[in-house]
Amino acid sequence: MSVSSSLIHLTSPALHSSATLEDKLRILSGAARYDASCASSGSTRSGSGLGVAHKSGICHSWSADGRCISLLKVLYSNHCRYDCAYCLNRRSNDHQRASFTPDELAQLTVDFYRRNYIEGLFLSSAVFASPDDTMLQLLEALRLLRQKYSFHGYVHLKVIPGCSPELTVQAAQLADRMSANIELPTGQGLQLLAPEKREDEILQIFSTAGELQQERKLPARRRQDSVANPAGMSTQMIVGATPDSDLTILKRADLLYRGSGLKRVYYSAYIPVNSDTRLPALPGPPPLLREHRIYQADWLLRFYQFGVDEILDPAHPQLDPDVDPKAAWALRHLEHFPLDVNHASKEELLRVPGIGVRSMRRIISARRHRRLQSDDLGKLGVVMKRARYFLHDGRFYLGDVPQREDFIRNALTSDTRKKAVSQLSFDFSAASEMTASALTGEL
Amino acid sequence: MILYYDGSLDGFICLLGHAVKEHLPVTAILSSKKPASVALFEQERIIVTDPDWAATVAGGLHKKLGQRFMRELAQAYYSEEKEIEHDLLHLVRRALKSGPGVLGNLADPLINRVASAAQKTGRESHRLLGLLRFRRLIDDSYLACCAPRTNAAPLTGSHFAARFQAMRWVILDEKRQLGIFGTTDGWQLCTDVAIAPELLQHAEENEIATLWRNFYHNISNPDRFNPKLRRQFMPKKEWRYLTEMQPEGASASPSESESESESPSPSMISKQNESR
């Protein structure tokens, strides 16, 4: 790496801005709101000084859009060289530009952290100089935070695509989690909407981070130094900007989880912020229900041992908007049900709509002591209004309609339909695992 | 037999010790802080809190029943659910007979009550980790006020002691007059913490709070505006203590704010009756 420091200062956008800290924060947090990631979990960093990371993550607040706030999520700068069709910060947009200085950013993070407003910092940036120079500035801010301010809280760093792998490796030492947004499930889509962003550059970041992860699996004495990037890598895909099907999106996500070893894929319902002929004109509100169903399917991939081909197939490439993907699977496979709640295996129980990882564990534990009956299951956290159609207790079927697809589907949707009418957006209470996970800082 | 104790965790542990060791036929457990109507012809006994005896009993239970059981016991106790003491005594007796595995019998009504009480406290203490808001005071210490439904504040002590190592901080449970005082080497719990009326914030406090509100409003995506979802995660009753939910300048000057949101300084808080 041979970028002279004088060059950094020449290209530092801070020199061109005279905005107050309040203005900068307004502009640069407003520009960061399109990143869905908010997790602060997966790291156990600690040390003498200020802050520790919390293994399961902590939500500190919820903003008016109902999303959790865990980190001070800001761009370092919104001066951008690129002109991506979907992006608010693209070069051709005429709006206020601003940049933090490394010290301002570190001081702000520490001030917020001491008041328990946040778990740490989420730092992203527009690409104001060459990718390497931009990245160097971000690293300088993080180094200041870690070293001068002895900060051991959580740091999420967005890696600038196209920066050299050495800088990614350096970043991994400073950050708890890194991410790079793949934006679209196919390279062609990216080519169309973000011609200056290259898929191979993003995949390069994943592979560099993946190698670091391999190193972590070595025994401690063969590891080079402290754990790099302990919470792993994440990415984000836009839903609804291109005609890609849910199947294409989930296949890509699955490949990222299994192939590239990513920890999380976030999905973001497409919101048009620019008028551009390459972008679809959406008549209605952002596709939030579609985004929600994709998240549910993502949960099935990560925690419920489902394969993509079980959730969707080329004949049915879109998720069912009326029922969640697990219920949709169960309705297609009624031959597996009803299950005996007192004898079904762990894996079988996880496939029952209305039973999550926690309630499955409670069932397994409780049934060692006594036979479970219908009344017990609600107390164990099973969502009976969905689970009852798929269970029996050894003597009785727990549902109140015949075991037929049309009857059960009707019973499952009658409740959610009523809600959908009274509410323009969708209903989150339908996803108990989502509520629980929000407590832990995930999603 | 009705047992009375002083309402503290130490007192309750002493009570457990006496009840188990002496096989007392307990019909009710009452905290003597609250005046109780006494049934005629019932035997009564007042349990005296002895910290040394409490430590011995807790050590013995820990050895027999394990860490997980003790944590469940403390969390369920701190839930302050009605008659939870009585349930916990039964639970301890059962666990001593058949091992700490009884906790897994979640379909059993007693175990289920205890487990959900413990879960209630555990959940609230985790929420406090995120929702407590500290303010910097003029003496350079940081103060967070709260009024949790369960007695969850003490469970957050070690969390904040680890992250705020070099700071002096206080968490004040206004409902129970409990203070958790963080020092450079750990934390301690104090009861009967009183608040002095005239308190001063650090000069930078307003500015930082304003920056935070600024961030809070700008990070929300107006195209996804969904206040119902926000209330689901963060009910309105919790907004009282949240800096970001106060109108601009409200928590700014303590002299103008209501006595409830008054900001006491640790140096101005009188500590009495130190325990632990």
XYZ file of C-alpha atoms in Angstrom:
719
model
C 0.000 0.000 0.000
C 1.691 3.148 -1.087
C -0.728 5.987 -0.904
C 1.011 9.044 0.401
C -0.660 10.875 3.222
C -0.541 14.132 1.341
C -2.756 12.601 -1.294
C -5.267 11.611 1.335
C -5.491 15.151 2.534
C -5.838 16.483 -0.956
C -8.724 14.200 -1.651
C -10.302 14.541 1.768
C -13.800 15.858 1.194
C -13.799 17.423 4.643
C -11.788 20.313 3.301
C -14.635 21.391 1.087
C -17.331 21.383 3.711
C -18.102 24.036 6.250
C -21.330 22.532 7.619
C -21.937 22.349 11.367
C -21.842 18.990 13.123
C -25.616 19.074 13.382
C -25.995 19.586 9.623
C -23.507 16.840 8.884
C -25.290 14.402 11.141
C -28.637 15.259 9.555
C -27.344 14.807 6.012
C -25.173 11.771 6.617
C -27.618 9.812 8.756
C -30.418 10.607 6.315
C -28.236 9.191 3.550
C -27.505 6.031 5.568
C -31.128 5.109 6.230
C -31.340 2.864 3.166
C -29.061 0.300 4.736
C -31.270 -2.265 6.428
C -28.602 -3.845 8.594
C -28.813 -3.015 12.286
C -27.350 -6.088 13.958
C -24.887 -5.667 16.803
C -24.551 -9.356 17.595
C -21.931 -12.002 17.119
C -18.971 -10.312 18.737
C -17.519 -10.564 22.238
C -14.896 -7.846 21.945
C -13.721 -6.358 25.216
C -10.715 -4.621 26.678
C -9.753 -1.881 29.054
C -11.281 1.413 28.098
C -14.797 2.080 26.952
C -17.272 -0.509 25.847
C -17.762 -4.202 25.208
C -19.668 -5.996 22.489
C -22.692 -8.016 23.588
C -22.885 -11.528 22.138
C -26.571 -11.412 21.237
C -26.657 -7.735 20.309
C -28.809 -5.012 21.840
C -31.492 -2.805 20.309
C -31.400 0.676 21.754
C -34.376 2.282 20.130
C -36.903 1.961 17.318
C -37.371 4.674 14.752
C -40.707 5.845 13.366
C -40.490 3.260 10.569
C -40.492 0.523 13.216
C -36.912 -0.547 12.571
C -34.501 -1.083 15.409
C -31.659 1.325 16.086
C -28.610 -0.345 17.461
C -25.721 1.522 15.895
C -24.903 5.088 14.986
C -25.490 4.529 11.296
C -23.922 7.227 9.155
C -22.044 7.789 5.955
C -18.571 9.201 6.333
C -19.259 11.317 3.264
C -21.979 11.580 0.631
C -19.759 13.060 -2.053
C -19.858 10.353 -4.710
C -17.955 9.675 -7.902
C -20.455 7.123 -9.096
C -23.837 7.582 -10.700
C -25.849 4.507 -9.735
C -29.433 4.665 -10.963
C -31.125 3.643 -7.700
C -28.941 5.597 -5.281
C -29.799 8.839 -3.554
C -26.166 9.906 -3.344
C -25.344 9.522 -7.017
C -23.165 12.161 -8.566
C -25.858 13.653 -10.791
C -28.240 14.347 -7.884
C -28.186 17.960 -6.837
C -28.358 17.937 -3.072
C -26.399 18.971 -0.017
C -23.085 17.196 0.437
C -21.146 16.783 3.665
C -18.348 14.773 5.260
C -17.251 14.035 8.803
C -13.690 14.309 9.969
C -12.315 11.176 11.660
C -12.169 12.951 15.013
C -15.717 14.293 14.831
C -16.983 10.830 14.100
C -15.027 9.127 16.866
C -16.016 11.763 19.417
C -19.686 11.517 18.448
C -19.630 7.728 18.722
C -18.088 7.885 22.179
C -20.479 10.614 23.369
C -23.477 8.576 22.228
C -22.077 5.340 23.633
C -21.510 6.819 27.092
C -25.185 7.751 27.241
C -26.198 4.251 26.156
C -27.847 5.581 23.004
C -26.039 3.039 20.827
C -24.076 -0.225 20.728
C -21.470 1.233 18.426
C -20.847 2.612 14.979
C -22.067 1.608 11.534
C -19.816 3.372 9.082
C -20.458 3.518 5.390
C -19.503 6.058 2.790
C -20.032 7.273 -0.697
C -16.943 6.791 -2.838
C -15.593 10.342 -2.762
C -12.074 9.522 -3.935
C -10.511 6.382 -5.367
C -11.749 3.287 -3.542
C -8.379 2.928 -1.781
C -8.267 6.540 -0.620
C -11.874 6.421 0.553
C -11.176 3.232 2.452
C -8.046 4.703 4.026
C -10.062 7.573 5.430
C -12.608 5.209 6.936
C -9.813 3.160 8.471
C -8.277 6.281 9.935
C -11.563 7.099 11.659
C -11.821 3.565 13.043
C -8.213 3.522 14.203
C -8.772 6.750 16.061
C -11.852 5.300 17.700
C -10.174 2.053 18.710
C -6.829 3.495 19.756
C -7.146 7.103 20.901
C -10.565 6.588 22.445
C -9.936 2.944 23.512
C -13.359 2.011 22.229
C -14.289 -1.677 22.310
C -17.931 -1.388 21.323
C -19.341 -2.785 18.103
C -18.207 -1.443 14.754
C -19.802 -2.343 11.437
C -17.826 -1.175 8.428
C -19.042 -1.046 4.900
C -16.112 -2.057 2.712
C -15.664 0.137 -0.357
C -15.890 -2.079 -3.463
C -12.727 -2.022 -5.516
C -10.357 -1.287 -2.639
C -7.289 -3.465 -2.395
C -7.545 -6.694 -0.405
C -4.879 -5.508 2.075
C -7.206 -2.758 3.172
C -10.025 -5.257 3.657
C -7.691 -7.273 5.855
C -6.770 -4.168 7.879
C -10.439 -3.282 8.206
C -11.187 -6.742 9.558
C -8.866 -6.062 12.490
C -10.764 -2.919 13.428
C -14.365 -3.889 12.704
C -16.629 -6.480 14.307
C -18.621 -6.923 11.167
C -17.982 -5.898 7.596
C -20.395 -5.740 4.729
C -20.579 -5.002 1.042
C -23.893 -4.691 -0.731
C -24.406 -6.936 -3.681
C -27.625 -4.926 -4.335
C -29.143 -7.234 -6.949
C -29.353 -10.993 -7.268
C -27.807 -11.073 -10.732
C -24.735 -9.491 -12.256
C -26.800 -8.273 -15.215
C -29.138 -6.367 -12.941
C -26.210 -4.691 -11.259
C -24.727 -3.886 -14.654
C -27.955 -2.189 -15.638
C -28.616 -0.143 -12.516
C -25.120 0.443 -11.154
C -22.741 0.248 -14.103
C -19.857 1.577 -12.034
C -20.304 -1.004 -9.296
C -18.848 -4.349 -10.309
C -20.020 -7.662 -9.006
C -16.538 -9.173 -9.063
C -15.254 -6.415 -6.783
C -17.889 -7.269 -4.204
C -17.224 -10.981 -4.501
C -13.520 -10.177 -4.030
C -14.361 -8.616 -0.632
C -16.352 -11.705 0.340
C -13.520 -14.007 -0.591
C -10.934 -11.941 1.306
C -13.181 -11.973 4.370
C -13.825 -15.681 3.838
C -10.110 -16.427 3.995
C -9.892 -14.573 7.284
C -12.716 -16.692 8.573
C -10.862 -19.843 7.587
C -7.921 -18.574 9.599
C -10.185 -18.259 12.623
C -10.822 -21.969 12.533
C -7.123 -22.639 13.076
C -6.022 -23.492 16.616
C -5.279 -20.375 18.659
C -1.485 -20.671 18.551
C -1.468 -20.720 14.738
C -3.667 -17.673 14.415
C -1.761 -14.578 13.484
C -3.331 -12.117 15.881
C -6.608 -11.236 17.505
C -9.820 -12.416 15.903
C -10.532 -10.540 12.701
C -14.059 -9.496 11.801
C -15.618 -11.682 14.539
C -19.251 -11.125 13.533
C -18.576 -12.010 9.918
C -19.756 -10.498 6.704
C -23.199 -9.320 5.620
C -24.768 -7.950 2.463
C -27.992 -6.449 1.175
C -30.205 -6.994 -1.834
C -32.863 -4.672 -3.196
C -36.233 -6.316 -3.708
C -38.437 -5.146 -6.549
C -36.137 -2.913 -8.606
C -35.615 -5.569 -11.253
C -38.009 -8.293 -12.457
C -36.045 -10.993 -10.562
C -38.258 -13.577 -8.880
C -38.201 -14.511 -5.205
C -36.619 -17.777 -6.278
C -33.697 -15.952 -7.929
C -33.218 -13.802 -4.846
C -33.325 -16.713 -2.408
C -31.045 -18.847 -4.554
C -28.516 -16.038 -4.533
C -28.870 -15.635 -0.775
C -28.412 -19.368 -0.249
C -25.286 -19.307 -2.383
C -23.935 -16.403 -0.344
C -24.595 -18.260 2.919
C -23.180 -21.585 1.819
C -20.621 -20.557 -0.787
C -19.267 -17.250 0.487
C -19.851 -17.938 4.194
C -21.880 -14.794 4.789
C -23.556 -14.344 8.161
C -26.523 -12.288 7.037
C -28.263 -11.189 3.889
C -30.562 -8.200 4.280
C -33.394 -7.394 1.914
C -34.640 -3.942 1.223
C -37.928 -3.185 -0.474
C -37.199 -0.942 -3.411
C -38.106 2.693 -2.852
C -37.646 4.938 -5.890
C -35.607 7.955 -4.832
C -34.530 8.940 -8.343
C -36.421 9.204 -11.600
C -34.462 7.196 -14.091
C -35.660 5.383 -17.186
C -33.697 2.282 -16.174
C -35.713 1.996 -12.973
C -39.197 0.534 -12.734
C -41.909 3.035 -11.953
C -43.695 1.605 -8.955
C -47.311 2.615 -8.770
C -47.903 1.747 -5.127
C -46.035 1.790 -1.832
C -42.729 -0.129 -1.488
C -43.168 -3.943 -1.662
C -42.946 -4.396 2.113
C -45.019 -7.566 2.259
C -42.780 -9.184 -0.340
C -39.699 -8.126 1.627
C -41.274 -9.595 4.776
C -41.981 -12.958 3.119
C -38.417 -13.109 1.805
C -37.103 -12.481 5.326
C -39.294 -15.306 6.617
C -37.915 -17.604 3.918
C -34.386 -16.474 4.835
C -35.081 -17.496 8.441
C -36.165 -20.925 7.202
C -32.848 -21.277 5.383
C -30.751 -20.260 8.358
C -32.521 -21.647 11.417
C -35.008 -24.266 10.205
C -32.899 -26.459 7.919
C -34.960 -25.736 4.835
C -33.485 -25.816 1.336
C -34.429 -23.189 -1.257
C -35.926 -25.884 -3.483
C -38.297 -26.849 -0.675
C -39.561 -23.290 -0.353
C -39.867 -22.467 -4.055
C -39.405 -24.171 -7.413
C -39.281 -22.932 -11.033
C -43.001 -23.687 -11.434
C -43.763 -21.513 -8.359
C -41.033 -18.860 -8.298
C -42.849 -16.379 -6.032
C -43.661 -16.666 -2.334
C -47.295 -16.865 -1.358
C -48.412 -13.469 -0.044
C -51.300 -14.955 1.954
C -49.426 -17.390 4.177
C -45.862 -17.471 5.478
C -43.434 -19.724 3.588
C -43.369 -22.388 6.294
C -47.160 -22.663 6.316
C -47.099 -22.713 2.511
C -44.671 -25.633 2.601
C -46.776 -27.481 5.179
C -49.927 -26.991 3.110
C -48.178 -28.534 0.107
C -47.006 -31.460 2.249
C -49.992 -32.434 4.337
C -48.879 -36.061 4.010
C -46.356 -35.347 6.834
C -49.067 -34.124 9.174
C -50.580 -34.216 11.736
C -47.532 -34.943 13.866
C -47.662 -36.483 17.313
C -46.353 -33.719 19.518
C -45.170 -36.273 22.080
C -43.051 -38.289 19.651
C -42.098 -36.101 16.695
C -38.381 -35.456 16.273
C -36.711 -32.086 16.679
C -36.464 -31.658 12.914
C -40.106 -32.569 12.396
C -41.292 -30.132 15.065
C -39.314 -27.318 13.452
C -41.350 -27.833 10.297
C -44.652 -27.170 12.035
C -46.061 -23.676 11.393
C -46.372 -21.910 14.734
C -43.474 -23.755 16.347
C -40.193 -21.876 16.472
C -36.751 -22.852 17.695
C -37.543 -21.852 21.279
C -40.920 -23.541 21.539
C -39.441 -26.664 19.919
C -36.808 -26.792 22.673
C -39.462 -26.286 25.340
C -41.572 -29.119 23.910
C -38.608 -31.497 23.880
C -37.759 -30.574 27.464
C -41.304 -30.680 28.825
C -42.300 -33.989 27.255
C -39.486 -35.795 29.051
C -41.459 -35.189 32.238
C -45.013 -35.771 31.148
C -47.333 -36.356 28.203
C -48.199 -33.078 26.558
C -51.765 -32.175 25.791
C -53.386 -29.478 23.748
C -53.674 -27.071 26.681
C -49.985 -27.346 27.525
C -48.703 -26.208 24.148
C -49.864 -22.600 24.357
C -48.026 -22.260 27.665
C -44.855 -23.494 25.990
C -44.988 -20.647 23.487
C -46.488 -22.541 20.536
C -48.686 -20.325 18.363
C -51.710 -22.575 18.482
C -53.786 -20.690 15.962
C -51.364 -21.935 13.319
C -49.873 -25.084 14.858
C -53.130 -26.833 15.786
C -53.886 -27.885 12.186
C -50.645 -29.828 12.024
C -50.520 -31.592 15.400
C -52.151 -34.317 17.450
C -51.373 -35.265 21.038
C -51.453 -39.033 20.575
C -55.215 -39.189 21.013
C -56.807 -36.165 19.374
C -56.182 -34.066 16.322
C -55.873 -30.502 17.639
C -57.366 -28.681 14.641
C -61.018 -27.772 14.371
C -61.323 -28.194 10.595
C -60.768 -31.313 8.470
C -57.190 -32.082 7.397
C -57.601 -30.682 3.911
C -55.538 -28.035 2.200
C -58.432 -25.710 1.345
C -59.921 -25.836 4.848
C -56.640 -25.238 6.611
C -55.572 -22.492 4.243
C -58.881 -20.774 4.847
C -58.464 -21.087 8.616
C -54.898 -19.747 8.495
C -55.709 -16.741 6.343
C -59.093 -15.666 7.742
C -57.296 -14.068 10.672
C -54.619 -12.253 8.714
C -57.033 -11.031 6.065
C -59.067 -9.138 8.622
C -55.928 -7.371 9.739
C -54.740 -6.640 6.228
C -57.907 -4.666 5.550
C -57.498 -2.433 8.573
C -53.809 -1.887 7.983
C -52.164 -0.614 4.845
C -48.841 -2.165 5.682
C -48.395 -5.718 6.796
C -48.720 -7.328 10.161
C -45.545 -8.131 12.034
C -47.218 -10.075 14.807
C -47.604 -12.902 12.325
C -43.882 -13.520 12.685
C -43.126 -14.350 16.274
C -39.510 -15.184 15.485
C -39.115 -11.719 14.056
C -40.255 -10.079 17.260
C -37.934 -12.223 19.292
C -35.049 -11.620 16.965
C -35.590 -7.910 17.121
C -34.859 -8.203 20.809
C -31.536 -9.711 20.021
C -30.510 -7.097 17.549
C -30.970 -9.152 14.450
C -33.185 -7.516 11.843
C -47.559 -21.137 59.259
C -47.118 -17.621 57.900
C -43.572 -16.408 57.418
C -42.653 -12.729 57.405
C -39.429 -11.379 55.997
C -38.035 -7.960 55.116
C -38.643 -8.121 51.343
C -34.980 -8.333 50.351
C -33.366 -11.132 48.357
C -31.051 -11.879 51.302
C -34.054 -12.059 53.582
C -35.784 -14.450 51.217
C -32.735 -16.699 50.987
C -32.637 -16.829 54.815
C -36.298 -17.749 54.760
C -35.629 -20.548 52.279
C -32.884 -21.832 54.555
C -35.097 -21.920 57.652
C -38.118 -23.336 55.871
C -36.187 -26.152 54.216
C -33.962 -27.028 57.152
C -36.693 -26.987 59.767
C -39.392 -28.486 57.478
C -41.735 -25.606 58.292
C -45.311 -26.115 57.109
C -45.515 -22.779 55.294
C -48.947 -21.556 54.177
C -47.961 -18.037 53.148
C -44.933 -15.820 52.834
C -45.369 -12.116 53.425
C -43.021 -9.240 53.118
C -43.286 -7.332 56.400
C -42.907 -4.003 54.629
C -46.511 -4.343 53.608
C -49.010 -4.508 56.471
C -50.893 -7.785 56.239
C -54.205 -8.921 57.558
C -53.490 -11.802 59.859
C -55.729 -14.819 59.934
C -56.778 -15.987 63.357
C -55.154 -19.075 64.860
C -52.413 -19.085 62.229
C -48.931 -19.590 63.465
C -46.569 -16.812 62.526
C -42.862 -16.379 62.422
C -40.695 -13.436 61.524
C -37.512 -14.340 59.673
C -34.572 -12.119 60.565
C -32.268 -11.244 57.685
C -28.728 -12.344 58.342
C -26.375 -11.745 55.390
C -23.910 -14.409 56.573
C -26.605 -17.052 56.876
C -27.954 -15.945 53.475
C -24.518 -16.440 51.918
C -24.237 -19.911 53.475
C -27.675 -20.942 52.228
C -27.059 -19.511 48.749
C -23.704 -21.312 48.584
C -25.327 -24.613 49.587
C -28.134 -24.256 47.065
C -25.670 -23.312 44.343
C -23.605 -26.402 45.064
C -26.606 -28.720 44.991
C -28.667 -27.135 42.203
C -26.194 -25.308 39.957
C -25.753 -21.909 38.403
C -28.682 -22.085 36.046
C -31.127 -22.891 38.789
C -29.858 -20.024 40.961
C -30.190 -17.564 38.102
C -33.728 -18.743 37.430
C -34.489 -18.401 41.145
C -33.158 -14.831 41.346
C -34.889 -13.746 38.149
C -38.215 -15.237 39.212
C -37.863 -13.632 42.637
C -37.144 -10.232 41.075
C -40.282 -10.497 38.947
C -42.224 -9.513 42.102
C -45.159 -11.598 40.894
C -47.830 -12.191 43.484
C -46.999 -15.121 45.789
C -43.888 -15.952 43.810
C -42.024 -16.543 47.106
C -44.375 -19.377 47.937
C -43.914 -20.928 44.486
C -40.161 -20.621 44.787
C -40.115 -22.353 48.167
C -42.047 -25.268 46.659
C -39.740 -25.312 43.668
C -36.631 -25.429 45.873
C -38.089 -28.277 47.894
C -38.881 -30.220 44.737
C -35.485 -29.540 43.217
C -33.711 -30.661 46.392
C -35.665 -33.905 46.225
C -35.304 -34.697 42.522
C -32.567 -32.456 41.141
C -32.461 -29.174 39.214
C -33.855 -30.992 36.154
C -37.368 -30.244 37.448
C -37.015 -26.879 35.728
C -37.453 -28.643 32.391
C -40.938 -29.803 33.328
C -42.446 -26.740 31.728
C -45.957 -28.127 31.400
C -46.209 -28.344 35.193
C -48.218 -25.341 36.479
C -45.754 -24.441 39.250
C -42.665 -24.719 37.052
C -44.455 -22.843 34.309
C -45.355 -19.962 36.640
C -41.780 -19.708 37.873
C -40.326 -19.978 34.365
C -42.579 -17.273 32.959
C -41.867 -15.024 35.956
C -38.131 -15.499 35.396
C -38.578 -14.866 31.704
C -40.451 -11.656 32.430
C -37.572 -10.302 34.503
C -34.959 -11.572 32.075
C -36.694 -9.928 29.163
C -37.096 -6.637 30.968
C -33.482 -6.572 32.107
C -32.376 -7.156 28.513
C -34.605 -4.307 27.386
C -33.096 -2.056 30.023
C -29.648 -2.737 28.571
C -30.812 -0.972 25.445
C -33.346 1.520 26.726
C -31.595 3.081 29.711
C -30.488 6.591 28.847
C -27.625 8.147 30.779
C -27.143 11.872 31.227
C -23.862 13.458 32.044
C -24.035 15.521 35.221
C -21.949 18.457 36.273
C -19.715 16.309 38.503
C -18.862 14.173 35.443
C -20.900 11.192 36.469
C -23.659 9.622 34.349
C -27.184 9.019 35.567
C -29.987 6.866 34.134
C -33.472 6.768 35.655
C -36.014 4.026 35.143
C -39.127 2.496 36.682
C -39.244 -1.099 35.479
C -42.220 -3.338 36.162
C -39.990 -6.033 37.597
C -36.971 -5.466 39.798
C -34.702 -5.892 36.796
C -32.317 -3.005 37.367
C -29.860 -4.896 39.621
C -29.471 -7.507 36.868
C -27.950 -4.857 34.591
C -25.174 -3.916 37.038
C -22.400 -6.125 35.744
C -23.220 -5.288 32.121
C -22.688 -1.576 32.630
C -19.737 -2.112 34.957
C -17.986 -3.928 32.103
C -18.685 -1.328 29.445
C -18.364 1.867 31.466
C -15.136 0.894 33.193
C -13.600 4.324 33.634
C -16.870 6.135 34.285
C -18.854 6.848 37.411
C -22.455 6.006 36.740
C -25.745 5.452 38.532
C -28.896 3.622 37.542
C -31.823 4.783 39.613
C -34.980 2.702 39.903
C -37.398 5.446 40.885
C -40.177 3.005 41.670
C -38.194 1.060 44.245
C -35.768 3.791 45.360
C -32.915 1.510 44.339
C -29.599 2.821 43.119
C -26.951 0.874 41.263
C -23.700 2.734 41.701
C -20.939 1.994 39.266
C -17.399 2.763 40.282
C -14.109 2.183 38.570
C -13.940 -1.281 40.135
C -17.419 -2.775 39.924
C -20.836 -1.773 41.201
C -22.961 -1.811 44.314
C -26.647 -1.804 45.080
C -28.055 0.729 47.531
C -31.564 0.879 48.900
C -33.619 3.904 49.940
C -31.893 6.224 47.534
C -33.275 9.729 47.829
C -33.010 12.414 45.177
C -31.953 15.943 45.848
C -34.250 18.424 44.086
C -31.714 20.822 42.599
C -29.431 19.069 40.156
C -27.221 20.197 37.375
C -26.363 18.637 34.057
C -23.036 18.897 32.364
C -22.752 21.835 29.976
C -22.473 19.568 26.916
C -25.523 17.469 27.776
C -28.127 19.470 25.841
C -25.999 19.590 22.759
C -25.391 15.829 22.679
C -29.055 15.072 23.381
C -30.032 17.355 20.499
C -27.604 15.590 18.187
C -29.096 12.263 19.199
C -32.652 13.435 18.531
C -31.428 14.771 15.207
C -29.995 11.359 14.339
C -33.075 9.536 15.608
C -35.428 11.480 13.341
C -33.214 11.314 10.280
C -32.460 7.606 10.385
C -36.151 6.785 9.986
C -37.221 6.149 6.433
C -40.362 8.224 5.705
C -41.411 5.848 2.903
C -41.674 3.073 5.468
C -43.355 5.139 8.206
C -45.029 2.652 10.536
C -45.724 4.042 14.015
C -47.799 1.016 14.959
C -44.810 -1.231 14.459
C -42.649 1.107 16.524
C -45.135 1.039 19.393
C -45.138 -2.732 19.235
C -41.404 -2.827 19.912
C -41.254 0.279 22.071
C -44.557 0.908 23.877
C -45.468 4.491 24.694
C -45.167 3.938 28.427
C -41.419 3.556 27.942
C -41.029 6.875 26.142
C -40.912 8.874 29.360
C -37.267 8.002 29.957
C -36.095 8.086 26.351
C -34.092 11.125 25.309
C -35.109 10.745 21.666
C -38.818 10.786 22.484
C -38.713 14.071 24.392
C -39.590 17.270 22.558
C -36.613 19.503 21.924
C -35.361 21.148 25.102
C -37.645 19.229 27.479
C -35.027 17.347 29.407
C -32.730 20.269 28.830
C -33.289 22.351 31.899
C -33.996 20.437 35.081
C -35.518 23.490 36.723
C -38.364 23.524 34.220
C -39.016 19.835 34.021
C -41.402 17.973 36.238
C -40.141 16.425 39.409
C -40.508 12.966 37.882
C -37.918 13.552 35.207
C -35.656 15.444 37.559
C -32.008 14.712 37.178
C -30.244 13.933 40.425
C -26.518 13.844 40.782
C -24.933 10.826 42.396
C -23.042 13.107 44.728
C -26.357 14.568 45.741
C -28.039 11.240 46.223
C -27.972 10.136 49.802
C -27.098 6.522 50.246
C -28.550 4.797 53.243
C -28.798 1.252 54.304
C -26.142 -0.147 52.022
C -26.547 -3.726 51.052
C -24.197 -5.812 48.934
